[in-house]
């Protein structure tokens, strides 16, 4: 017995007819919406493989837009989903879990390298239960919603905390998994139940890096607040009856040297060792010679009890300590190494900065971020070559910036921006910010306006960060209508520079007329390789001489269907692959008020079996104006097919050669006596379909049927079929011998590929671009985007003004962020373009527009680089930093630290560049130490 696709076999052998795809989509969407309206801590969500979930979405032909899905990010997804009538099989999560043989655990665990949206989706418990009821399969992967950060943001804890319990009695290990929001009391309960011991006999220690740090006391304090990290060890001691107090047999630091063998020192190839995987995970913590004290200072959450408030000094060979990877924290380690090797920061945080801490600033973090950063800097500069585990700092970061909590990879520049802003607010010397009413420039000299706004800014923002990291740029806006000029001067902390690509590519697109006024024509245009869909559209508009009242609708054709429409102009061109087939339909701009008609073509596979048909040719798109019935659709098909008529059926109109000119049909088209006569002018004005004797035809000329978005459920169209004036109608045209006789189908066959790479194509090496060209691209004048309109005070309207930036005042520490990452709705992209940046003598004098002669030197030298290797999601961050006193560069790769030649630090991985101002020469000596001003 053949079971149709819309059924499936139950466990008892019976066949159940489940919901239709449309009903499934409706039920699930309702459950998601209900869950979204009741978000709270403790709710259960389930992890589902994105591979299976996408198959299911193709089946229902509808993406779901609600938490945790982004409705706006998926609103155009139906056009991306290929038509598929096949119901997916059982839920299959096998591709996102560790194989049982590998995990050694009955509880299936997720692979650590997974990324939400790319590898898995999260669905509410009710959705999982319904999908499981319909499809069975699994395994089930439930996860709880927790509250993260001081702001109490709700988030699903996809990767619970994994702790390795080491039992001192039998030297056994056991993996424990529980929420980072679980309390120490819950931890004791679980351990005591597992080991069958009385709670009063159990003593659990923080055993990070196989060293006893802090005794964990059963309390309501969470595991997160106790700075316990993913995969670290905790130590269990059980005190027998009549035994000596806990701690006997341990050395003065509280470490049982007999229990845990000391690992040999790392190879001399690196200064501090510890292998790191390419995805940012460390294979282990390598700070084996760590000499942290088991005693806590009065600041119990400091790194290993280090007191960050007392003045400190650089240790011998200071600044050569690595940072342990706590699980995908290479992005944090890279940014931190660049900051802690910033000379003014070293000078500032090694001194006593207690009086500078602003605990009352509502925009700050009560001084806690500054204390944690200062303590970490001191540790790195005084621990010699021993790697430091930034556990306390990561805990503070997760509290105040929940987006960086957990163990996912993040962007080092985004972390850098948060840290600089957070440190500024924690160290802002202004306790009560004065209010200033900003005045318009009104033709005043730029120097006057710039100095005024800088004074206002410094009166409200006065910290070491502002002292050394903040500059000022001039922003000029010009109204395109009234030419009103608005000039403002704004502070900046870093400059995000675009990468102007010098690499172009050719793209071939076939353009179709939607009104039947011309034959399809392929055009090959040249666009920037890393441009946008709007760039391709603009190039095609010029190539095909698009009329002012038309626009181009771009689409991808796959297997004779419109696979997707490119309706987002900011989608990057890299989303279009070279072997795809792209078309463009010329449509009137007023099509928004019309019904778009998409026409697919179908032919008979076997003449002996007329019911067996398949799609062929290229789909056409036209429009219906105020459609009422099937005759309107029939006429629209006639119109759009008109240019394909064979010459034998076209009579020449007076004044035209061969009945056509420039690929356009003649004004009047005549067809054989047994067919309808269609007449239409250049503007596409419709006339009635009439037969040779002048009567209205009761039957349509074409065999047409209405279909749905999936291309199924065809419904034949008759003259009286009611056509609703919806946004889009899809029809299928069945070709018969008559169509083959009347029309030349060759024009709709064999679409060219977008980009044909062959031996004849000259392959040139990608040119390098300079840091100066990136800066010039940042400063060039350009119009604001449609979503960033400027309100013109003269026009009293929002205008798409032009904007021009100029550098006005430069800081002592100048940070350049190279915008290597680009994001579109469907694709994340990284540019690996090599940027040639100067290491010495970066002279920005010609870019600074201020004429203030008292301004310091505009020459800079490089001292740190944050690097990103690999692609998105699986990449790895490192840092190059220069020890100014030694005049030597070092490579900081998590806990690894090794020397590097200055000639080797220029790579295509450079992501964030750190420059320091070169002081003017005094008595033939360049430099001079930076002096930040402090409150008295």
CSV table of C-alpha atoms in Angstrom, one decimal, residues 54 57 63-81 116-117 568 571 823-828:
chain,number,residue,atom,x,y,z
A,54,UNK,CA,14.3,24.3,8.0
A,57,UNK,CA,9.5,25.3,7.4
A,63,UNK,CA,8.7,31.0,8.6
A,64,UNK,CA,7.5,31.7,12.2
A,65,UNK,CA,8.0,35.2,13.6
A,66,UNK,CA,8.0,35.3,17.4
A,67,UNK,CA,10.3,34.8,20.3
A,68,UNK,CA,12.9,33.5,20.0
A,69,UNK,CA,12.5,34.1,16.3
A,70,UNK,CA,12.9,37.6,14.8
A,71,UNK,CA,9.9,38.4,12.8
A,72,UNK,CA,11.6,41.2,10.9
A,73,UNK,CA,14.5,39.0,10.1
A,74,UNK,CA,12.4,36.3,8.5
A,75,UNK,CA,9.6,38.3,6.8
A,76,UNK,CA,11.0,37.5,3.3
A,77,UNK,CA,11.9,33.9,4.1
A,78,UNK,CA,9.1,32.3,2.0
A,79,UNK,CA,10.8,33.4,-1.2
A,80,UNK,CA,14.0,31.7,0.0
A,81,UNK,CA,12.3,28.4,0.8
A,116,UNK,CA,21.9,29.8,17.3
A,117,UNK,CA,20.1,30.4,14.0
A,568,UNK,CA,16.0,44.1,0.2
A,571,UNK,CA,21.5,42.6,0.8
A,823,UNK,CA,25.7,41.4,7.9
A,824,UNK,CA,22.6,41.0,5.7
A,825,UNK,CA,19.3,39.3,6.3
A,826,UNK,CA,20.6,36.0,5.1
A,827,UNK,CA,24.3,36.1,5.2
A,828,UNK,CA,27.2,37.1,7.4
